[in-house]
């Protein structure tokens, strides 16, 4: 949409307010998709909920492609947003539930890398089709998004259902068969099945899960603080402002031609994809928390430099060429630090920290908050820039990002290498604010695993 909006303005003659609504509404409407996905995935399974998400998105993309007016374009955007909301919630849940603990962080990062790759393809298609007539080019850009999602129809023919969902449905033989395919041997499959069965015994109805989330125990409250906090800060630091409005940012720094603006956004897309690959390699080796530290500190520094350079340019204290270079460098740096940490790890943590009985509903609430923050940023960015300048907007984002560093230090435990059931014990056994206690709790968990008959102290 970041490149399409340039040509939609020319073709449909939309106002700045309509532009903000068109861009930001997707995040808000995807909130409904995320909330609906929790119950849907519990009812029909994670696998077929993924298929539903793809079908709804494809319908929305088709409506946008052939929209004769702004109202029709909005209808298609809203429909696509519901599909995105469903998919962005259920995909990491499915992956975390089917993955062994040693690979869960890496595999649960895959949605983020493909989101980043999709954004890059969007930027490339914007540049490739920008030479077409203004009443056609943006339609081709939006229509191209239908093609990749069609592949999900073929994927659904080969991927298995989540073993945890199968256990919840009482289909133990099917769950055992799936675990045999995705585990290193029959013994590991049996151990994982036993853990899932034990956790599933505590699983109540969907209504009971919502009641527990509304009146959480101290353990669940810690989980919610961690899960919801990471979801909020991922978007509140301004990633969608850069993704959707990067041409506006580069124009404010001194770029003039449409081809320069679109080429610069392609560079942003490449940075996002390249560093998400690094995150996938490191997330299970280095751990979640160290990468979150690197990510949030780096984002804060990039936002501060971007705000300072734009402010200096406005006051004539910085040459135009230097401002353009700093803008491209800091925006690319922002998405790089985002992609190496809080971007993918947000999905990893959200899908692994909650117990089975609450997972679908809690993840849905988390992604709902994520979408609200995203929509708030996307729908207000141009108005904020008009009120306090682009530099002022990014100075505010830098302040929020600095708060995210403190949040990671106080409330995010290290979950790397632990089973989903061990993570639940970690939150219940120690305070999440103390690094030493976290390590002690992890050691006790490992001791219990190795020496089942050891007495607790």
Coordinates of N, CA and C in Angstrom, one line a residue, residues 116-290:
X116 N 8.0 -10.3 6.0 CA 9.1 -9.3 5.5 C 9.3 -9.5 4.0
X117 N 9.4 -10.8 3.6 CA 9.6 -11.1 2.1 C 8.4 -10.6 1.3
X118 N 7.2 -10.7 1.9 CA 6.0 -10.2 1.2 C 6.1 -8.7 1.0
X119 N 6.5 -8.0 2.1 CA 6.6 -6.6 2.0 C 7.7 -6.2 0.9
X120 N 8.8 -6.9 0.9 CA 9.8 -6.7 -0.1 C 9.2 -6.9 -1.5
X121 N 8.4 -7.9 -1.7 CA 7.8 -8.2 -3.0 C 6.8 -7.0 -3.4
X122 N 6.1 -6.5 -2.3 CA 5.2 -5.4 -2.6 C 6.0 -4.2 -3.0
X123 N 7.1 -3.9 -2.4 CA 7.9 -2.7 -2.8 C 8.5 -2.9 -4.2
X124 N 8.9 -4.2 -4.5 CA 9.4 -4.4 -5.9 C 8.3 -4.3 -6.9
X125 N 7.1 -4.8 -6.6 CA 6.0 -4.7 -7.6 C 5.6 -3.2 -7.8
X126 N 5.7 -2.4 -6.7 CA 5.4 -1.0 -6.8 C 6.3 -0.4 -7.8
X127 N 7.6 -0.7 -7.7 CA 8.6 -0.1 -8.6 C 8.5 -0.6 -10.0
X128 N 8.2 -2.0 -10.1 CA 8.1 -2.6 -11.5 C 6.9 -2.1 -12.2
X129 N 5.7 -1.9 -11.6 CA 4.5 -1.5 -12.3 C 4.2 0.0 -12.2
X130 N 5.1 0.8 -11.7 CA 4.9 2.2 -11.5 C 4.8 2.9 -12.9
X131 N 5.4 2.3 -13.9 CA 5.3 2.9 -15.3 C 4.0 2.8 -16.0
X132 N 3.1 1.9 -15.5 CA 1.8 1.8 -16.1 C 1.0 3.0 -15.9
X133 N -0.1 3.2 -16.7 CA -1.0 4.3 -16.5 C -1.5 4.3 -15.0
X134 N -1.8 5.5 -14.5 CA -2.2 5.7 -13.1 C -3.5 5.0 -12.8
X135 N -4.4 4.7 -13.7 CA -5.6 4.0 -13.4 C -5.5 2.5 -13.4
X136 N -4.3 2.0 -13.8 CA -4.1 0.6 -13.9 C -3.0 0.1 -12.9
X137 N -1.9 0.9 -12.8 CA -0.7 0.4 -12.0 C -1.0 0.0 -10.6
X138 N -1.8 0.8 -9.8 CA -2.1 0.4 -8.5 C -3.0 -0.9 -8.4
X139 N -3.8 -1.1 -9.4 CA -4.6 -2.3 -9.4 C -3.8 -3.5 -9.6
X140 N -2.8 -3.4 -10.5 CA -1.9 -4.5 -10.8 C -1.1 -4.8 -9.5
X141 N -0.6 -3.8 -8.9 CA 0.2 -3.9 -7.6 C -0.6 -4.7 -6.6
X142 N -1.9 -4.3 -6.4 CA -2.7 -5.0 -5.4 C -3.1 -6.4 -5.8
X143 N -3.4 -6.6 -7.1 CA -3.8 -7.9 -7.6 C -2.7 -8.9 -7.5
X144 N -1.5 -8.5 -7.6 CA -0.3 -9.4 -7.6 C -0.3 -10.1 -6.2
X145 N -0.8 -9.5 -5.2 CA -0.8 -10.1 -3.8 C -1.7 -11.4 -3.7
X146 N -2.5 -11.6 -4.7 CA -3.4 -12.8 -4.7 C -2.6 -14.0 -5.0
X147 N -1.6 -13.9 -5.8 CA -0.9 -15.1 -6.4 C -0.2 -15.9 -5.3
X148 N 0.6 -15.3 -4.4 CA 1.3 -16.1 -3.4 C 0.4 -16.9 -2.5
X149 N -0.8 -16.3 -2.1 CA -1.6 -16.9 -1.1 C -2.4 -18.1 -1.7
X150 N -2.4 -18.2 -3.0 CA -3.0 -19.4 -3.6 C -2.3 -20.7 -3.3
X151 N -1.0 -20.6 -3.0 CA -0.2 -21.8 -2.7 C -0.6 -22.5 -1.5
X152 N -1.4 -21.7 -0.6 CA -1.8 -22.3 0.7 C -2.8 -23.5 0.4
X153 N -3.6 -23.4 -0.7 CA -4.5 -24.5 -1.1 C -3.7 -25.8 -1.3
X154 N -2.5 -25.7 -1.8 CA -1.7 -26.9 -2.0 C -1.1 -27.4 -0.7
X155 N -0.6 -26.4 0.1 CA 0.0 -26.7 1.4 C -0.9 -27.5 2.3
X156 N -2.2 -27.1 2.3 CA -3.2 -27.7 3.2 C -3.3 -29.2 2.9
X157 N -3.0 -29.6 1.7 CA -3.1 -31.0 1.3 C -2.0 -31.9 2.0
X158 N -0.9 -31.3 2.4 CA 0.2 -32.1 2.9 C 0.5 -31.8 4.4
X159 N 0.2 -30.7 4.9 CA 0.6 -30.4 6.3 C -0.4 -31.1 7.3
X160 N 0.1 -31.6 8.4 CA -0.7 -32.2 9.4 C -1.4 -31.2 10.3
X161 N -2.4 -31.7 11.0 CA -3.1 -30.9 12.0 C -2.2 -30.8 13.3
X162 N -2.4 -29.7 14.1 CA -1.6 -29.5 15.3 C -1.9 -30.7 16.3
X163 N -0.8 -31.4 16.8 CA -1.0 -32.5 17.7 C -1.7 -32.0 19.0
X164 N -1.5 -30.8 19.4 CA -2.1 -30.3 20.7 C -3.6 -30.1 20.4
X165 N -4.0 -29.6 19.3 CA -5.4 -29.5 19.0 C -6.1 -30.9 18.9
X166 N -5.4 -31.9 18.3 CA -5.9 -33.2 18.2 C -6.1 -33.8 19.6
X167 N -5.2 -33.6 20.5 CA -5.4 -34.1 21.9 C -6.6 -33.4 22.5
X168 N -6.7 -32.1 22.3 CA -7.9 -31.4 22.9 C -9.2 -32.0 22.4
X169 N -9.2 -32.6 21.1 CA -10.4 -33.2 20.6 C -10.5 -34.7 20.9
X170 N -9.6 -35.2 21.7 CA -9.6 -36.6 22.1 C -9.1 -37.6 21.0
X171 N -8.5 -37.0 20.0 CA -8.0 -37.9 18.9 C -6.5 -38.2 19.2
X172 N -6.3 -39.0 20.2 CA -4.9 -39.3 20.6 C -4.1 -40.1 19.6
X173 N -4.8 -41.0 18.9 CA -4.0 -41.8 17.9 C -3.5 -40.9 16.7
X174 N -4.4 -40.0 16.3 CA -4.0 -39.0 15.3 C -2.8 -38.1 15.8
X175 N -2.9 -37.7 17.0 CA -1.9 -36.8 17.6 C -0.6 -37.6 17.7
X176 N -0.6 -38.9 18.1 CA 0.6 -39.7 18.2 C 1.2 -39.9 16.8
X177 N 0.4 -40.0 15.8 CA 0.9 -40.2 14.4 C 1.6 -38.9 13.9
X178 N 1.0 -37.8 14.2 CA 1.7 -36.5 13.8 C 3.0 -36.3 14.6
X179 N 3.0 -36.6 15.9 CA 4.2 -36.4 16.7 C 5.3 -37.4 16.2
X180 N 4.9 -38.6 15.7 CA 5.9 -39.5 15.2 C 6.6 -39.0 14.0
X181 N 5.9 -38.1 13.2 CA 6.5 -37.6 12.0 C 7.4 -36.4 12.3
X182 N 7.2 -35.7 13.4 CA 7.9 -34.4 13.6 C 8.8 -34.5 14.8
X183 N 9.0 -35.7 15.3 CA 9.9 -35.9 16.5 C 11.1 -36.7 16.1
X184 N 12.2 -36.7 16.9 CA 13.4 -37.5 16.7 C 13.3 -38.8 17.3
X185 N 12.4 -39.6 16.8 CA 12.2 -41.0 17.4 C 10.9 -41.2 18.1
X186 N 10.6 -42.4 18.3 CA 9.3 -42.8 19.0 C 9.3 -42.4 20.5
X187 N 10.5 -42.4 21.2 CA 10.6 -42.1 22.6 C 10.3 -40.6 22.8
X188 N 10.8 -39.7 21.9 CA 10.5 -38.3 22.1 C 9.1 -38.0 21.8
X189 N 8.5 -38.7 20.8 CA 7.1 -38.5 20.4 C 6.2 -38.9 21.6
X190 N 6.5 -40.0 22.3 CA 5.7 -40.4 23.4 C 5.9 -39.4 24.6
X191 N 7.1 -38.9 24.8 CA 7.3 -37.9 25.9 C 6.5 -36.6 25.6
X192 N 6.5 -36.2 24.3 CA 5.7 -35.0 24.0 C 4.2 -35.2 24.1
X193 N 3.8 -36.4 23.7 CA 2.4 -36.7 23.8 C 1.9 -36.7 25.3
X194 N 2.8 -37.3 26.1 CA 2.4 -37.3 27.6 C 2.4 -35.9 28.1
X195 N 3.3 -35.0 27.8 CA 3.3 -33.7 28.2 C 2.0 -32.9 27.8
X196 N 1.6 -33.1 26.5 CA 0.4 -32.5 26.0 C -0.8 -33.0 26.7
X197 N -0.9 -34.3 26.9 CA -2.1 -34.9 27.6 C -2.2 -34.3 29.0
X198 N -1.1 -34.2 29.7 CA -1.1 -33.7 31.0 C -1.6 -32.2 31.0
X199 N -1.1 -31.4 30.1 CA -1.5 -30.0 30.0 C -3.0 -29.9 29.6
X200 N -3.4 -30.9 28.7 CA -4.8 -30.8 28.2 C -5.8 -31.1 29.2
X201 N -5.4 -31.9 30.3 CA -6.4 -32.2 31.3 C -6.9 -31.0 32.1
X202 N -6.0 -30.0 32.1 CA -6.4 -28.7 32.7 C -7.2 -27.8 31.8
X203 N -7.4 -28.2 30.6 CA -8.0 -27.3 29.6 C -9.5 -27.4 29.8
X204 N -10.1 -26.2 30.0 CA -11.6 -26.1 30.1 C -12.2 -25.6 28.8
X205 N -13.4 -25.1 28.9 CA -14.1 -24.6 27.7 C -13.6 -23.2 27.4
X206 N -14.0 -22.7 26.2 CA -13.5 -21.4 25.7 C -14.0 -20.3 26.7
X207 N -15.2 -20.5 27.2 CA -15.8 -19.5 28.2 C -14.9 -19.5 29.5
X208 N -14.5 -20.7 29.9 CA -13.7 -20.8 31.1 C -12.3 -20.1 30.9
X209 N -11.8 -20.2 29.6 CA -10.5 -19.6 29.3 C -10.6 -18.1 29.4
X210 N -11.7 -17.5 28.8 CA -11.9 -16.1 28.8 C -12.1 -15.6 30.3
X211 N -12.8 -16.4 31.1 CA -13.0 -16.0 32.5 C -11.6 -15.9 33.2
X212 N -10.8 -16.9 32.9 CA -9.5 -16.9 33.6 C -8.6 -15.7 33.1
X213 N -8.7 -15.4 31.8 CA -8.0 -14.2 31.3 C -8.5 -12.9 31.9
X214 N -9.8 -12.8 32.2 CA -10.3 -11.6 32.7 C -10.0 -11.5 34.2
X215 N -9.9 -12.6 34.9 CA -9.6 -12.6 36.3 C -8.3 -13.5 36.5
X216 N -7.2 -13.1 36.0 CA -6.0 -14.0 36.0 C -5.4 -14.2 37.4
X217 N -4.9 -15.4 37.5 CA -4.0 -15.7 38.7 C -2.7 -14.9 38.6
X218 N -1.9 -14.9 39.6 CA -0.6 -14.2 39.5 C 0.3 -14.8 38.4
X219 N 0.2 -16.1 38.2 CA 1.0 -16.7 37.2 C 0.6 -16.2 35.8
X220 N -0.7 -16.3 35.5 CA -1.3 -15.9 34.2 C -1.1 -14.4 34.0
X221 N -1.2 -13.6 35.1 CA -1.0 -12.2 35.0 C 0.4 -11.9 34.5
X222 N 1.4 -12.6 35.0 CA 2.8 -12.4 34.6 C 2.9 -12.7 33.1
X223 N 2.3 -13.8 32.7 CA 2.3 -14.2 31.3 C 1.6 -13.1 30.4
X224 N 0.5 -12.6 30.9 CA -0.2 -11.5 30.1 C 0.6 -10.3 30.0
X225 N 1.3 -9.9 31.1 CA 2.1 -8.7 31.1 C 3.2 -8.8 30.0
X226 N 3.9 -10.0 30.0 CA 4.9 -10.2 29.0 C 4.4 -10.3 27.6
X227 N 3.4 -11.1 27.4 CA 2.8 -11.3 26.1 C 2.2 -10.0 25.5
X228 N 1.4 -9.4 26.2 CA 0.7 -8.2 25.8 C 1.7 -7.0 25.6
X229 N 2.7 -6.9 26.5 CA 3.7 -5.9 26.5 C 4.5 -5.9 25.2
X230 N 5.0 -7.1 24.9 CA 5.8 -7.3 23.7 C 5.0 -7.0 22.4
X231 N 3.7 -7.5 22.4 CA 2.8 -7.2 21.3 C 2.6 -5.7 21.1
X232 N 2.4 -5.0 22.2 CA 2.2 -3.5 22.1 C 3.5 -2.8 21.6
X233 N 4.6 -3.0 22.3 CA 5.8 -2.3 21.9 C 6.3 -2.6 20.5
X234 N 6.0 -3.8 20.0 CA 6.4 -4.1 18.6 C 5.8 -3.1 17.6
X235 N 4.6 -2.6 17.9 CA 4.0 -1.7 17.0 C 4.1 -0.2 17.4
X236 N 4.1 0.0 18.7 CA 4.1 1.4 19.2 C 5.4 2.1 18.9
X237 N 6.5 1.3 18.6 CA 7.8 2.0 18.2 C 7.8 2.5 16.8
X238 N 6.7 2.2 16.0 CA 6.5 2.9 14.7 C 6.9 2.1 13.5
X239 N 6.9 0.8 13.6 CA 7.3 0.1 12.4 C 6.4 0.3 11.2
X240 N 5.1 0.4 11.5 CA 4.1 0.5 10.4 C 4.2 1.9 9.8
X241 N 4.6 2.9 10.6 CA 4.8 4.2 10.0 C 5.9 4.2 8.9
X242 N 6.9 3.4 9.2 CA 8.0 3.3 8.2 C 7.6 2.4 7.0
X243 N 6.8 1.3 7.3 CA 6.4 0.4 6.2 C 5.4 1.1 5.3
X244 N 4.4 1.8 5.8 CA 3.4 2.4 5.0 C 3.8 3.7 4.4
X245 N 4.5 4.5 5.2 CA 4.8 5.9 4.8 C 6.2 6.2 4.5
X246 N 7.0 5.2 4.2 CA 8.4 5.5 3.9 C 8.6 6.5 2.8
X247 N 7.8 6.4 1.7 CA 7.9 7.5 0.7 C 7.7 8.9 1.3
X248 N 6.8 9.1 2.2 CA 6.6 10.4 2.8 C 7.8 10.8 3.6
X249 N 8.4 9.8 4.4 CA 9.6 10.1 5.1 C 10.8 10.5 4.2
X250 N 11.0 9.8 3.1 CA 12.1 10.1 2.2 C 11.8 11.4 1.5
X251 N 10.6 11.7 1.2 CA 10.2 13.0 0.5 C 10.6 14.1 1.5
X252 N 10.3 14.0 2.7 CA 10.6 15.0 3.7 C 12.1 15.2 3.9
X253 N 12.8 14.2 3.6 CA 14.3 14.3 3.8 C 14.9 14.9 2.5
X254 N 14.2 15.1 1.4 CA 14.7 15.8 0.3 C 14.6 15.0 -1.0
X255 N 14.1 13.8 -1.1 CA 13.9 13.1 -2.3 C 12.7 13.7 -3.1
X256 N 12.8 13.6 -4.4 CA 11.8 14.3 -5.2 C 11.0 13.4 -6.1
X257 N 11.7 12.6 -6.9 CA 11.0 11.8 -7.9 C 10.4 10.5 -7.4
X258 N 9.3 10.1 -8.0 CA 8.6 8.8 -7.6 C 9.5 7.6 -7.7
X259 N 10.4 7.6 -8.7 CA 11.3 6.4 -8.9 C 12.3 6.4 -7.8
X260 N 12.8 7.5 -7.3 CA 13.7 7.5 -6.2 C 13.1 7.1 -4.9
X261 N 11.8 7.5 -4.7 CA 11.1 7.1 -3.5 C 10.8 5.6 -3.5
X262 N 10.4 5.1 -4.6 CA 10.1 3.7 -4.6 C 11.4 2.8 -4.6
X263 N 12.4 3.3 -5.2 CA 13.7 2.5 -5.1 C 14.2 2.5 -3.7
X264 N 14.1 3.6 -2.9 CA 14.5 3.7 -1.5 C 13.7 2.7 -0.7
X265 N 12.4 2.5 -1.0 CA 11.6 1.6 -0.2 C 12.0 0.2 -0.5
X266 N 12.5 -0.1 -1.7 CA 13.0 -1.5 -2.0 C 14.2 -1.8 -1.1
X267 N 15.1 -0.8 -0.9 CA 16.2 -0.9 0.0 C 15.8 -1.2 1.4
X268 N 14.7 -0.6 1.8 CA 14.2 -0.9 3.2 C 13.7 -2.3 3.2
X269 N 13.0 -2.8 2.2 CA 12.5 -4.2 2.1 C 13.6 -5.2 2.2
X270 N 14.7 -4.9 1.5 CA 15.9 -5.8 1.5 C 16.5 -5.9 2.9
X271 N 16.6 -4.8 3.6 CA 17.1 -4.8 4.9 C 16.3 -5.6 5.8
X272 N 15.0 -5.5 5.7 CA 14.1 -6.2 6.6 C 14.2 -7.7 6.4
X273 N 14.3 -8.2 5.1 CA 14.4 -9.6 4.8 C 15.8 -10.1 5.3
X274 N 16.8 -9.4 5.0 CA 18.2 -9.9 5.3 C 18.3 -10.1 6.8
X275 N 17.9 -9.2 7.6 CA 18.1 -9.3 9.1 C 17.1 -10.3 9.7
X276 N 16.0 -10.5 9.1 CA 15.1 -11.5 9.7 C 15.7 -12.9 9.5
X277 N 16.5 -13.1 8.5 CA 17.2 -14.4 8.3 C 18.2 -14.6 9.4
X278 N 18.9 -13.5 9.8 CA 19.9 -13.6 10.9 C 19.2 -13.9 12.2
X279 N 18.0 -13.4 12.4 CA 17.2 -13.7 13.6 C 16.9 -15.1 13.7
X280 N 16.5 -15.7 12.6 CA 16.1 -17.1 12.6 C 17.3 -18.0 12.9
X281 N 18.4 -17.6 12.5 CA 19.6 -18.4 12.8 C 20.0 -18.3 14.3
X282 N 19.8 -17.1 14.9 CA 20.2 -16.9 16.2 C 19.2 -17.1 17.3
X283 N 17.9 -17.1 17.0 CA 16.9 -17.1 18.1 C 17.0 -18.3 19.0
X284 N 17.4 -19.5 18.5 CA 17.5 -20.6 19.4 C 18.9 -20.8 19.9
X285 N 19.9 -20.1 19.3 CA 21.3 -20.3 19.8 C 21.6 -19.2 20.8
X286 N 21.3 -18.0 20.5 CA 21.6 -16.8 21.4 C 20.5 -16.7 22.5
X287 N 19.2 -17.0 22.1 CA 18.1 -16.8 23.0 C 17.3 -15.6 22.7
X288 N 16.1 -15.6 23.3 CA 15.1 -14.5 23.0 C 15.5 -13.2 23.5
X289 N 15.9 -13.2 24.8 CA 16.1 -11.9 25.5 C 17.3 -11.1 25.0
X290 N 18.5 -11.8 24.8 CA 19.6 -11.0 24.2 C 19.2 -10.3 22.9

